[in-house]
Amino acid sequence: MNEKVIYLDNNATTRVAPEVLEAMLPFFCDRYGNPSSIHRFGGEVAADIEQARRHIAELLGAHYRDRDDCASEIIFTSCGSEGDNAAIHAALAARPDRKRIVSSAVEHPGVLSCLKEWERRGYEVVLLPVDGKGQLDLGVLERAVDRDTALVTLMWANNETGTIFPIREACRIAHAAGALFHTDAVQAAGKEFIDVDDLQADYLSISGHKLHAPKGVGALFARRGIPFAPLILGGHQERMRRGGTENVASCVGLGEACRMAKAVLDDERRELARLRDKLEAGVLANIPEVHVNGDMEHRLPNTSSISFKYIEGESILMYLDMHHICASSGSACTTGSLEPSHVLKAMGVPYSSAHGTIRFSLSKYNTDADIDRTVEVLPPIIARLREISPYWKQR
Ligand code: PLP
């Protein structure tokens, strides 16, 4: 492909930062030791993993002292979904006498599918509704959490709309009833300020490939002092909390990505929001019958979910693809299905809008030129699709 790709699908996955790749490379052919080995060749690699763990802890505001400090609160995982599954598993094991789990209807399948399985095993799962902005009602949450609730698990930021939940208040409500609190922060890490100590969350999961580290690595914050039953049983790795030889290069890559994200978070957030707002302003000014979904006051700076009424999102994506512009019609995990996303459904977005919804998600590698080009090509695409849409004619 000669023409430059304009990649606006960063909530699906991100480009690995060149600095991250560089940090990883020595661990494939030169420093390939097993961190659990006694010899120095392996032992030195263990020190690199610990440095990565420290960078992750610093991005999340977790405790970290040194390698032998068993209180370290960061556990490496293989992905965000594993972190979500492991947190839910650990929380239920830590509160064995409680049989209720409270979550929301708009969680990622990494949480929802896992909860379905726990429901099958006899737990009562309560999925809270959201309003038209995808926002949670704290009064409803408070009424749903009772003394039988083992865990409240709520995403920090929604992957489709970017809506940010009132996590701090939700955590306080969970703790007031003696329940544990997990947040899926996969879309928040590297885009929002996170301080687990201030928040007092018990578990928080992140995923490398959403913040310019590779796919196939993630991390779970698990608060010290709470017994942790591992999801993956195996060797002594991760202080007995996750068996399996560490994916050393990727752990190092995730550490470097977290270090970089922390160093420039403030500036990056501002720049992402500027580009996102420019995109939305350009679309709204040039195309009729469009609507931006989500909570405009509490939203990720990089995410824009836009409904183009009376047409199919899949067709818009195809035309954008011809112009080498990558976006998404909802969460990547649901593409292939013609059903509108469960998030838009839960928000009550009407069918005529939900079907024509595109998620644009930006990263630090996007430029003004990317946005200008997108705003230039979109109006004729939408006009053309509406010309042949029976719904547009009947409206
Ligand atoms: N949680 C959220 C909010 C996500 O957006 C994703 C991925 O899209 C995940 C969890 C799953 O992460 P992973 O792909 O690393 O398993």
mmCIF file of C-alpha atoms and ligand atoms in Angstrom:
data_model
loop_
_atom_site.group_PDB
_atom_site.id
_atom_site.type_symbol
_atom_site.label_atom_id
_atom_site.label_comp_id
_atom_site.label_asym_id
_atom_site.label_seq_id
_atom_site.Cartn_x
_atom_site.Cartn_y
_atom_site.Cartn_z
ATOM 1 C CA MET A 1 0.000 0.000 0.000
ATOM 2 C CA ASN A 2 1.649 3.232 -1.153
ATOM 3 C CA GLU A 3 -0.768 5.837 0.125
ATOM 4 C CA LYS A 4 -0.314 6.639 3.786
ATOM 5 C CA VAL A 5 -2.873 5.006 6.047
ATOM 6 C CA ILE A 6 -4.810 7.378 8.262
ATOM 7 C CA TYR A 7 -5.301 5.271 11.351
ATOM 8 C CA LEU A 8 -8.252 6.423 13.462
ATOM 9 C CA ASP A 9 -8.941 3.097 15.180
ATOM 10 C CA ASN A 10 -6.690 3.368 18.210
ATOM 11 C CA ASN A 11 -9.256 2.005 20.664
ATOM 12 C CA ALA A 12 -9.005 -1.273 18.730
ATOM 13 C CA THR A 13 -5.230 -1.303 18.908
ATOM 14 C CA THR A 14 -2.299 1.092 18.649
ATOM 15 C CA ARG A 15 0.972 1.234 16.805
ATOM 16 C CA VAL A 16 3.911 0.012 18.893
ATOM 17 C CA ALA A 17 6.007 3.087 19.704
ATOM 18 C CA PRO A 18 9.501 2.874 18.122
ATOM 19 C CA GLU A 19 11.031 3.493 21.574
ATOM 20 C CA VAL A 20 9.045 0.539 22.931
ATOM 21 C CA LEU A 21 10.218 -1.737 20.132
ATOM 22 C CA GLU A 22 13.805 -0.664 20.713
ATOM 23 C CA ALA A 23 13.524 -1.448 24.432
ATOM 24 C CA MET A 24 12.154 -4.919 23.588
ATOM 25 C CA LEU A 25 14.583 -6.041 20.895
ATOM 26 C CA PRO A 26 17.517 -7.162 23.098
ATOM 27 C CA PHE A 27 15.257 -9.697 24.810
ATOM 28 C CA PHE A 28 14.722 -11.907 21.761
ATOM 29 C CA CYS A 29 18.185 -13.045 20.676
ATOM 30 C CA ASP A 30 20.690 -11.571 23.131
ATOM 31 C CA ARG A 31 19.195 -11.422 26.591
ATOM 32 C CA TYR A 32 16.835 -14.372 26.230
ATOM 33 C CA GLY A 33 17.322 -15.870 29.702
ATOM 34 C CA ASN A 34 14.477 -17.136 31.833
ATOM 35 C CA PRO A 35 13.895 -14.675 34.681
ATOM 36 C CA SER A 36 13.316 -17.585 37.085
ATOM 37 C CA SER A 37 16.773 -19.086 36.440
ATOM 38 C CA ILE A 38 19.388 -19.028 39.159
ATOM 39 C CA HIS A 39 22.255 -18.047 36.832
ATOM 40 C CA ARG A 40 23.158 -14.448 36.190
ATOM 41 C CA PHE A 41 22.078 -14.597 32.518
ATOM 42 C CA GLY A 42 18.490 -15.142 33.636
ATOM 43 C CA GLY A 43 18.682 -13.150 36.850
ATOM 44 C CA GLU A 44 19.637 -9.991 34.996
ATOM 45 C CA VAL A 45 16.516 -10.309 32.878
ATOM 46 C CA ALA A 46 14.442 -10.530 36.056
ATOM 47 C CA ALA A 47 15.783 -7.107 36.997
ATOM 48 C CA ASP A 48 14.476 -5.699 33.694
ATOM 49 C CA ILE A 49 11.036 -7.126 34.391
ATOM 50 C CA GLU A 50 11.094 -5.478 37.796
ATOM 51 C CA GLN A 51 12.005 -2.152 36.272
ATOM 52 C CA ALA A 52 9.051 -2.513 33.892
ATOM 53 C CA ARG A 53 6.813 -3.357 36.852
ATOM 54 C CA ARG A 54 7.965 -0.178 38.547
ATOM 55 C CA HIS A 55 7.092 1.943 35.478
ATOM 56 C CA ILE A 56 3.601 0.408 35.387
ATOM 57 C CA ALA A 57 3.154 0.987 39.136
ATOM 58 C CA GLU A 58 4.183 4.617 38.655
ATOM 59 C CA LEU A 59 1.644 5.182 35.855
ATOM 60 C CA LEU A 60 -1.128 3.705 38.013
ATOM 61 C CA GLY A 61 -0.073 5.165 41.363
ATOM 62 C CA ALA A 62 0.475 1.687 42.846
ATOM 63 C CA HIS A 63 2.964 0.772 45.552
ATOM 64 C CA TYR A 64 6.353 -0.428 44.512
ATOM 65 C CA ARG A 65 9.525 -0.649 46.504
ATOM 66 C CA ASP A 66 11.945 -3.214 45.196
ATOM 67 C CA ARG A 67 12.115 -6.638 43.691
ATOM 68 C CA ASP A 68 12.001 -8.540 46.951
ATOM 69 C CA ASP A 69 9.160 -6.531 48.293
ATOM 70 C CA CYS A 70 6.213 -8.940 48.236
ATOM 71 C CA ALA A 71 3.885 -5.987 48.469
ATOM 72 C CA SER A 72 4.355 -5.111 44.805
ATOM 73 C CA GLU A 73 0.874 -4.692 43.440
ATOM 74 C CA ILE A 74 1.420 -5.242 39.700
ATOM 75 C CA ILE A 75 0.910 -8.657 38.091
ATOM 76 C CA PHE A 76 1.784 -9.182 34.443
ATOM 77 C CA THR A 77 -0.956 -10.759 32.307
ATOM 78 C CA SER A 78 -1.355 -11.735 28.655
ATOM 79 C CA CYS A 79 -4.038 -9.117 27.846
ATOM 80 C CA GLY A 80 -6.781 -6.915 29.219
ATOM 81 C CA SER A 81 -9.301 -9.740 29.099
ATOM 82 C CA GLU A 82 -7.077 -11.915 31.262
ATOM 83 C CA GLY A 83 -6.727 -9.078 33.783
ATOM 84 C CA ASP A 84 -10.525 -8.703 33.912
ATOM 85 C CA ASN A 85 -11.055 -12.464 34.336
ATOM 86 C CA ALA A 86 -8.293 -12.757 36.948
ATOM 87 C CA ALA A 87 -9.638 -9.839 38.995
ATOM 88 C CA ILE A 88 -13.183 -11.228 39.031
ATOM 89 C CA HIS A 89 -11.884 -14.696 39.941
ATOM 90 C CA ALA A 90 -9.701 -13.315 42.743
ATOM 91 C CA ALA A 91 -12.437 -11.097 44.169
ATOM 92 C CA LEU A 92 -14.992 -13.911 44.324
ATOM 93 C CA ALA A 93 -12.444 -16.154 46.036
ATOM 94 C CA ALA A 94 -11.678 -13.398 48.548
ATOM 95 C CA ARG A 95 -15.387 -12.952 49.436
ATOM 96 C CA PRO A 96 -16.580 -16.599 49.368
ATOM 97 C CA ASP A 97 -19.672 -15.969 51.473
ATOM 98 C CA ARG A 98 -21.125 -13.385 49.068
ATOM 99 C CA LYS A 99 -22.946 -14.384 45.874
ATOM 100 C CA ARG A 100 -23.782 -11.183 44.016
ATOM 101 C CA ILE A 101 -21.778 -9.265 41.385
ATOM 102 C CA VAL A 102 -22.732 -5.768 40.251
ATOM 103 C CA SER A 103 -21.556 -4.417 36.907
ATOM 104 C CA SER A 104 -22.940 -2.428 33.962
ATOM 105 C CA ALA A 105 -24.645 -3.278 30.685
ATOM 106 C CA VAL A 106 -21.938 -1.523 28.654
ATOM 107 C CA GLU A 107 -18.828 -3.402 29.820
ATOM 108 C CA HIS A 108 -16.404 -4.951 27.346
ATOM 109 C CA PRO A 109 -16.934 -8.674 26.568
ATOM 110 C CA GLY A 110 -13.763 -9.305 28.624
ATOM 111 C CA VAL A 111 -15.965 -8.634 31.659
ATOM 112 C CA LEU A 112 -19.457 -9.466 30.352
ATOM 113 C CA SER A 113 -18.608 -12.959 29.068
ATOM 114 C CA CYS A 114 -16.808 -13.758 32.286
ATOM 115 C CA LEU A 115 -19.803 -12.626 34.354
ATOM 116 C CA LYS A 116 -22.093 -14.797 32.259
ATOM 117 C CA GLU A 117 -20.004 -17.804 33.255
ATOM 118 C CA TRP A 118 -20.142 -16.874 36.954
ATOM 119 C CA GLU A 119 -23.911 -16.501 36.617
ATOM 120 C CA ARG A 120 -24.039 -20.012 35.210
ATOM 121 C CA ARG A 121 -22.089 -21.155 38.265
ATOM 122 C CA GLY A 122 -24.760 -19.739 40.588
ATOM 123 C CA TYR A 123 -23.858 -16.089 41.160
ATOM 124 C CA GLU A 124 -26.455 -13.356 40.833
ATOM 125 C CA VAL A 125 -25.181 -10.855 38.269
ATOM 126 C CA VAL A 126 -26.727 -7.388 38.166
ATOM 127 C CA LEU A 127 -25.978 -5.314 35.057
ATOM 128 C CA LEU A 128 -26.829 -1.692 35.714
ATOM 129 C CA PRO A 129 -28.438 0.361 32.941
ATOM 130 C CA VAL A 130 -26.946 3.574 31.541
ATOM 131 C CA ASP A 131 -28.617 6.768 30.347
ATOM 132 C CA GLY A 132 -28.581 8.277 26.852
ATOM 133 C CA LYS A 133 -25.018 9.518 27.360
ATOM 134 C CA GLY A 134 -23.847 6.080 28.443
ATOM 135 C CA GLN A 135 -23.590 7.361 31.998
ATOM 136 C CA LEU A 136 -24.263 5.501 35.223
ATOM 137 C CA ASP A 137 -26.743 6.620 37.915
ATOM 138 C CA LEU A 138 -24.956 6.390 41.265
ATOM 139 C CA GLY A 139 -28.293 6.148 43.106
ATOM 140 C CA VAL A 140 -29.115 3.017 41.106
ATOM 141 C CA LEU A 141 -25.667 1.602 41.881
ATOM 142 C CA GLU A 142 -26.101 2.311 45.591
ATOM 143 C CA ARG A 143 -29.418 0.465 45.643
ATOM 144 C CA ALA A 144 -27.968 -2.509 43.747
ATOM 145 C CA VAL A 145 -24.993 -3.074 46.074
ATOM 146 C CA ASP A 146 -25.917 -4.975 49.197
ATOM 147 C CA ARG A 147 -24.283 -7.076 51.914
ATOM 148 C CA ASP A 148 -24.344 -10.107 49.611
ATOM 149 C CA THR A 149 -22.311 -8.277 46.936
ATOM 150 C CA ALA A 150 -18.823 -9.704 46.562
ATOM 151 C CA LEU A 151 -17.671 -7.420 43.765
ATOM 152 C CA VAL A 152 -18.538 -4.281 41.871
ATOM 153 C CA THR A 153 -16.791 -4.239 38.483
ATOM 154 C CA LEU A 154 -17.181 -1.129 36.319
ATOM 155 C CA MET A 155 -15.128 0.070 33.388
ATOM 156 C CA TRP A 156 -13.227 3.333 33.786
ATOM 157 C CA ALA A 157 -13.923 4.475 30.229
ATOM 158 C CA ASN A 158 -16.094 2.986 27.534
ATOM 159 C CA ASN A 159 -14.281 1.693 24.467
ATOM 160 C CA GLU A 160 -17.042 2.726 22.049
ATOM 161 C CA THR A 161 -18.145 6.152 23.277
ATOM 162 C CA GLY A 162 -15.278 7.158 25.572
ATOM 163 C CA THR A 163 -17.758 7.926 28.373
ATOM 164 C CA ILE A 164 -15.994 7.933 31.728
ATOM 165 C CA PHE A 165 -17.800 6.467 34.717
ATOM 166 C CA PRO A 166 -17.685 8.127 38.183
ATOM 167 C CA ILE A 167 -15.239 5.472 39.341
ATOM 168 C CA ARG A 168 -14.220 7.127 42.605
ATOM 169 C CA GLU A 169 -17.819 7.373 43.859
ATOM 170 C CA ALA A 170 -18.604 3.850 42.613
ATOM 171 C CA CYS A 171 -15.608 2.487 44.507
ATOM 172 C CA ARG A 172 -16.739 4.231 47.686
ATOM 173 C CA ILE A 173 -20.245 2.753 47.323
ATOM 174 C CA ALA A 174 -18.815 -0.764 46.853
ATOM 175 C CA HIS A 175 -16.568 -0.471 49.893
ATOM 176 C CA ALA A 176 -19.348 0.946 52.078
ATOM 177 C CA ALA A 177 -21.170 -2.382 51.598
ATOM 178 C CA GLY A 178 -18.013 -4.428 52.194
ATOM 179 C CA ALA A 179 -17.708 -5.389 48.505
ATOM 180 C CA LEU A 180 -14.483 -5.350 46.510
ATOM 181 C CA PHE A 181 -14.056 -3.026 43.533
ATOM 182 C CA HIS A 182 -12.496 -3.723 40.130
ATOM 183 C CA THR A 183 -12.199 -1.342 37.230
ATOM 184 C CA ASP A 184 -11.404 -2.270 33.642
ATOM 185 C CA ALA A 185 -9.085 0.627 32.819
ATOM 186 C CA VAL A 186 -7.966 -0.790 29.464
ATOM 187 C CA GLN A 187 -9.102 2.321 27.580
ATOM 188 C CA ALA A 188 -8.178 4.760 30.332
ATOM 189 C CA ALA A 189 -4.527 3.860 30.871
ATOM 190 C CA GLY A 190 -2.290 6.324 29.075
ATOM 191 C CA LYS A 191 -5.217 8.664 28.402
ATOM 192 C CA GLU A 192 -6.513 9.497 31.896
ATOM 193 C CA PHE A 193 -4.753 10.285 35.180
ATOM 194 C CA ILE A 194 -4.921 7.155 37.328
ATOM 195 C CA ASP A 195 -4.047 6.965 41.001
ATOM 196 C CA VAL A 196 -5.179 3.671 42.486
ATOM 197 C CA ASP A 197 -4.027 4.705 45.916
ATOM 198 C CA ASP A 198 -6.197 7.778 45.885
ATOM 199 C CA LEU A 199 -9.054 5.822 44.310
ATOM 200 C CA GLN A 200 -8.705 2.895 46.728
ATOM 201 C CA ALA A 201 -9.671 0.427 43.963
ATOM 202 C CA ASP A 202 -8.888 -3.206 44.773
ATOM 203 C CA TYR A 203 -8.193 -4.345 41.200
ATOM 204 C CA LEU A 204 -7.511 -2.492 37.953
ATOM 205 C CA SER A 205 -6.683 -4.047 34.592
ATOM 206 C CA ILE A 206 -4.809 -2.567 31.640
ATOM 207 C CA SER A 207 -3.700 -3.856 28.236
ATOM 208 C CA GLY A 208 -0.434 -3.118 26.433
ATOM 209 C CA HIS A 209 -1.731 -2.795 22.901
ATOM 210 C CA LYS A 210 -3.983 0.125 23.737
ATOM 211 C CA LEU A 211 -1.081 2.338 24.788
ATOM 212 C CA HIS A 212 1.633 1.682 22.196
ATOM 213 C CA ALA A 213 3.024 -1.532 23.678
ATOM 214 C CA PRO A 214 2.545 -4.836 21.807
ATOM 215 C CA LYS A 215 -0.478 -7.097 21.761
ATOM 216 C CA GLY A 216 -0.416 -10.053 24.121
ATOM 217 C CA VAL A 217 0.683 -8.323 27.307
ATOM 218 C CA GLY A 218 -1.194 -6.553 30.066
ATOM 219 C CA ALA A 219 -1.080 -5.893 33.762
ATOM 220 C CA LEU A 220 -3.387 -6.265 36.714
ATOM 221 C CA PHE A 221 -3.144 -4.068 39.780
ATOM 222 C CA ALA A 222 -4.225 -6.045 42.857
ATOM 223 C CA ARG A 223 -4.251 -4.180 46.157
ATOM 224 C CA ARG A 224 -1.914 -5.598 48.764
ATOM 225 C CA GLY A 225 -3.464 -7.125 51.834
ATOM 226 C CA ILE A 226 -6.289 -8.871 49.946
ATOM 227 C CA PRO A 227 -5.714 -12.622 49.437
ATOM 228 C CA PHE A 228 -5.150 -13.299 45.725
ATOM 229 C CA ALA A 229 -6.306 -16.603 44.222
ATOM 230 C CA PRO A 230 -4.571 -16.954 40.838
ATOM 231 C CA LEU A 231 -6.519 -17.694 37.679
ATOM 232 C CA ILE A 232 -3.536 -19.441 36.086
ATOM 233 C CA LEU A 233 -1.879 -21.979 38.337
ATOM 234 C CA GLY A 234 1.687 -22.921 37.555
ATOM 235 C CA GLY A 235 5.156 -22.080 38.791
ATOM 236 C CA HIS A 236 6.336 -19.468 41.225
ATOM 237 C CA GLN A 237 6.210 -16.606 38.751
ATOM 238 C CA GLU A 238 4.618 -13.293 39.674
ATOM 239 C CA ARG A 239 4.941 -14.205 43.365
ATOM 240 C CA MET A 240 2.609 -17.181 42.889
ATOM 241 C CA ARG A 241 -0.153 -14.978 41.507
ATOM 242 C CA ARG A 242 0.135 -15.955 37.821
ATOM 243 C CA GLY A 243 1.860 -19.107 36.662
ATOM 244 C CA GLY A 244 3.788 -19.222 33.390
ATOM 245 C CA THR A 245 7.149 -17.962 32.181
ATOM 246 C CA GLU A 246 6.924 -14.220 31.656
ATOM 247 C CA ASN A 247 6.712 -12.766 28.142
ATOM 248 C CA VAL A 248 9.878 -10.839 28.958
ATOM 249 C CA ALA A 249 10.210 -8.637 25.866
ATOM 250 C CA SER A 250 6.559 -7.621 26.012
ATOM 251 C CA CYS A 251 6.690 -6.955 29.763
ATOM 252 C CA VAL A 252 9.655 -4.656 29.127
ATOM 253 C CA GLY A 253 7.740 -3.041 26.253
ATOM 254 C CA LEU A 254 4.704 -2.420 28.443
ATOM 255 C CA GLY A 255 6.939 -0.862 31.103
ATOM 256 C CA GLU A 256 8.499 1.482 28.556
ATOM 257 C CA ALA A 257 5.074 2.419 27.131
ATOM 258 C CA CYS A 258 3.850 3.268 30.648
ATOM 259 C CA ARG A 259 6.974 5.318 31.377
ATOM 260 C CA MET A 260 6.483 7.283 28.168
ATOM 261 C CA ALA A 261 2.742 7.762 28.751
ATOM 262 C CA LYS A 262 3.288 9.152 32.245
ATOM 263 C CA ALA A 263 5.956 11.604 31.092
ATOM 264 C CA VAL A 264 3.688 13.363 28.569
ATOM 265 C CA LEU A 265 0.157 12.567 29.715
ATOM 266 C CA ASP A 266 -0.973 16.134 30.232
ATOM 267 C CA ASP A 267 0.255 17.451 26.865
ATOM 268 C CA GLU A 268 -0.937 14.402 24.991
ATOM 269 C CA ARG A 269 -4.429 14.621 26.434
ATOM 270 C CA ARG A 270 -4.702 18.250 25.387
ATOM 271 C CA GLU A 271 -3.501 17.527 21.852
ATOM 272 C CA LEU A 272 -5.790 14.502 21.439
ATOM 273 C CA ALA A 273 -8.813 16.504 22.580
ATOM 274 C CA ARG A 274 -7.914 19.320 20.169
ATOM 275 C CA LEU A 275 -7.781 16.936 17.209
ATOM 276 C CA ARG A 276 -10.928 15.100 18.329
ATOM 277 C CA ASP A 277 -12.835 18.385 18.668
ATOM 278 C CA LYS A 278 -11.594 19.513 15.267
ATOM 279 C CA LEU A 279 -12.867 16.287 13.711
ATOM 280 C CA GLU A 280 -16.272 16.630 15.351
ATOM 281 C CA ALA A 281 -16.600 20.300 14.447
ATOM 282 C CA GLY A 282 -15.707 19.514 10.828
ATOM 283 C CA VAL A 283 -18.230 16.686 10.602
ATOM 284 C CA LEU A 284 -21.048 18.584 12.320
ATOM 285 C CA ALA A 285 -20.508 21.657 10.143
ATOM 286 C CA ASN A 286 -20.520 19.748 6.852
ATOM 287 C CA ILE A 287 -22.957 16.854 7.277
ATOM 288 C CA PRO A 288 -26.639 17.105 8.302
ATOM 289 C CA GLU A 289 -28.376 14.648 10.646
ATOM 290 C CA VAL A 290 -25.362 13.547 12.650
ATOM 291 C CA HIS A 291 -25.060 13.065 16.368
ATOM 292 C CA VAL A 292 -22.069 12.618 18.671
ATOM 293 C CA ASN A 293 -22.655 9.877 21.262
ATOM 294 C CA GLY A 294 -21.398 9.827 24.839
ATOM 295 C CA ASP A 295 -21.020 12.098 27.834
ATOM 296 C CA MET A 296 -19.520 15.319 26.466
ATOM 297 C CA GLU A 297 -18.293 16.406 29.895
ATOM 298 C CA HIS A 298 -16.808 13.106 30.987
ATOM 299 C CA ARG A 299 -15.184 11.539 27.973
ATOM 300 C CA LEU A 300 -11.827 10.194 26.838
ATOM 301 C CA PRO A 301 -9.905 12.843 24.904
ATOM 302 C CA ASN A 302 -9.261 10.555 21.916
ATOM 303 C CA THR A 303 -12.664 8.982 21.236
ATOM 304 C CA SER A 304 -15.526 10.184 19.074
ATOM 305 C CA SER A 305 -18.595 8.063 18.384
ATOM 306 C CA ILE A 306 -20.607 9.664 15.602
ATOM 307 C CA SER A 307 -23.985 8.482 14.310
ATOM 308 C CA PHE A 308 -24.752 9.242 10.671
ATOM 309 C CA LYS A 309 -28.503 8.714 10.469
ATOM 310 C CA TYR A 310 -30.232 6.461 7.923
ATOM 311 C CA ILE A 311 -27.152 4.637 6.576
ATOM 312 C CA GLU A 312 -25.076 1.585 7.431
ATOM 313 C CA GLY A 313 -21.855 2.013 9.375
ATOM 314 C CA GLU A 314 -20.298 -0.912 7.492
ATOM 315 C CA SER A 315 -20.760 0.916 4.160
ATOM 316 C CA ILE A 316 -19.198 4.089 5.560
ATOM 317 C CA LEU A 317 -16.226 2.030 6.744
ATOM 318 C CA MET A 318 -15.815 0.470 3.295
ATOM 319 C CA TYR A 319 -15.717 3.858 1.599
ATOM 320 C CA LEU A 320 -13.331 5.238 4.232
ATOM 321 C CA ASP A 321 -11.142 2.203 3.670
ATOM 322 C CA MET A 322 -10.936 3.057 -0.051
ATOM 323 C CA HIS A 323 -9.429 6.372 1.059
ATOM 324 C CA HIS A 324 -7.052 4.484 3.373
ATOM 325 C CA ILE A 325 -8.839 5.768 6.472
ATOM 326 C CA CYS A 326 -9.299 3.198 9.248
ATOM 327 C CA ALA A 327 -12.110 3.570 11.758
ATOM 328 C CA SER A 328 -14.556 1.199 13.387
ATOM 329 C CA SER A 329 -18.290 0.681 13.607
ATOM 330 C CA GLY A 330 -18.287 -0.021 17.322
ATOM 331 C CA SER A 331 -16.095 -2.420 19.219
ATOM 332 C CA ALA A 332 -13.806 -4.530 17.055
ATOM 333 C CA CYS A 333 -14.972 -7.596 18.945
ATOM 334 C CA THR A 334 -18.491 -7.232 17.534
ATOM 335 C CA THR A 335 -17.679 -6.558 13.897
ATOM 336 C CA GLY A 336 -19.154 -9.198 11.647
ATOM 337 C CA SER A 337 -22.409 -8.928 13.539
ATOM 338 C CA LEU A 338 -25.166 -6.787 12.041
ATOM 339 C CA GLU A 339 -26.687 -6.171 15.440
ATOM 340 C CA PRO A 340 -26.068 -2.647 16.732
ATOM 341 C CA SER A 341 -23.538 -2.662 19.536
ATOM 342 C CA HIS A 342 -24.739 -3.558 23.030
ATOM 343 C CA VAL A 343 -23.396 -0.208 24.215
ATOM 344 C CA LEU A 344 -25.515 1.891 21.832
ATOM 345 C CA LYS A 345 -28.508 -0.350 22.543
ATOM 346 C CA ALA A 346 -28.108 0.148 26.292
ATOM 347 C CA MET A 347 -27.927 3.910 25.698
ATOM 348 C CA GLY A 348 -31.229 3.763 23.819
ATOM 349 C CA VAL A 349 -29.726 5.096 20.572
ATOM 350 C CA PRO A 350 -32.472 4.527 17.956
ATOM 351 C CA TYR A 351 -31.875 1.876 15.289
ATOM 352 C CA SER A 352 -31.699 4.457 12.492
ATOM 353 C CA SER A 353 -28.715 6.077 14.237
ATOM 354 C CA ALA A 354 -27.084 3.061 15.879
ATOM 355 C CA HIS A 355 -26.614 1.315 12.529
ATOM 356 C CA GLY A 356 -24.748 4.274 11.085
ATOM 357 C CA THR A 357 -22.393 4.815 13.988
ATOM 358 C CA ILE A 358 -18.664 5.142 13.472
ATOM 359 C CA ARG A 359 -16.058 5.214 16.215
ATOM 360 C CA PHE A 360 -13.052 7.383 15.492
ATOM 361 C CA SER A 361 -10.274 6.910 18.024
ATOM 362 C CA LEU A 362 -7.079 8.946 17.816
ATOM 363 C CA SER A 363 -3.530 8.540 19.063
ATOM 364 C CA LYS A 364 -0.465 10.714 19.488
ATOM 365 C CA TYR A 365 0.597 9.749 15.966
ATOM 366 C CA ASN A 366 -2.386 11.487 14.349
ATOM 367 C CA THR A 367 -1.904 14.894 12.778
ATOM 368 C CA ASP A 368 -3.985 17.850 11.633
ATOM 369 C CA ALA A 369 -3.541 16.573 8.081
ATOM 370 C CA ASP A 370 -5.221 13.247 9.065
ATOM 371 C CA ILE A 371 -8.223 15.100 10.437
ATOM 372 C CA ASP A 372 -8.419 17.518 7.494
ATOM 373 C CA ARG A 373 -8.413 14.629 5.037
ATOM 374 C CA THR A 374 -11.111 12.752 6.973
ATOM 375 C CA VAL A 375 -13.321 15.832 7.150
ATOM 376 C CA GLU A 376 -12.780 16.321 3.407
ATOM 377 C CA VAL A 377 -13.729 12.793 2.303
ATOM 378 C CA LEU A 378 -16.622 12.117 4.689
ATOM 379 C CA PRO A 379 -19.334 14.489 3.352
ATOM 380 C CA PRO A 380 -19.403 13.048 -0.205
ATOM 381 C CA ILE A 381 -19.355 9.488 1.193
ATOM 382 C CA ILE A 382 -22.324 10.182 3.452
ATOM 383 C CA ALA A 383 -24.213 12.050 0.709
ATOM 384 C CA ARG A 384 -23.694 9.182 -1.734
ATOM 385 C CA LEU A 385 -24.821 6.521 0.730
ATOM 386 C CA ARG A 386 -27.884 8.532 1.666
ATOM 387 C CA GLU A 387 -28.783 8.925 -2.001
ATOM 388 C CA ILE A 388 -29.218 5.153 -2.250
ATOM 389 C CA SER A 389 -30.697 4.677 1.231
ATOM 390 C CA PRO A 390 -34.458 3.925 1.333
ATOM 391 C CA TYR A 391 -34.528 5.094 4.975
ATOM 392 C CA TRP A 392 -33.139 8.504 4.001
ATOM 393 C CA LYS A 393 -35.862 8.900 1.361
ATOM 394 C CA GLN A 394 -38.609 7.801 3.771
ATOM 395 C CA ARG A 395 -37.495 9.935 6.719
HETATM 396 N N1 PLP B 1 -11.627 -3.838 28.140
HETATM 397 C C1 PLP B 1 -11.824 -2.828 27.277
HETATM 398 C C2 PLP B 1 -12.567 -1.608 27.741
HETATM 399 C C3 PLP B 1 -11.351 -2.904 25.973
HETATM 400 O O1 PLP B 1 -11.554 -1.904 25.121
HETATM 401 C C4 PLP B 1 -10.651 -4.083 25.583
HETATM 402 C C5 PLP B 1 -10.180 -4.234 24.194
HETATM 403 O O2 PLP B 1 -10.729 -3.663 23.272
HETATM 404 C C6 PLP B 1 -10.459 -5.096 26.527
HETATM 405 C C7 PLP B 1 -10.967 -4.947 27.785
HETATM 406 C C8 PLP B 1 -9.743 -6.367 26.172
HETATM 407 O O3 PLP B 1 -8.375 -6.135 26.038
HETATM 408 P P1 PLP B 1 -7.472 -7.240 25.299
HETATM 409 O O4 PLP B 1 -7.747 -7.109 23.854
HETATM 410 O O5 PLP B 1 -6.068 -6.875 25.649
HETATM 411 O O6 PLP B 1 -7.873 -8.544 25.862
#
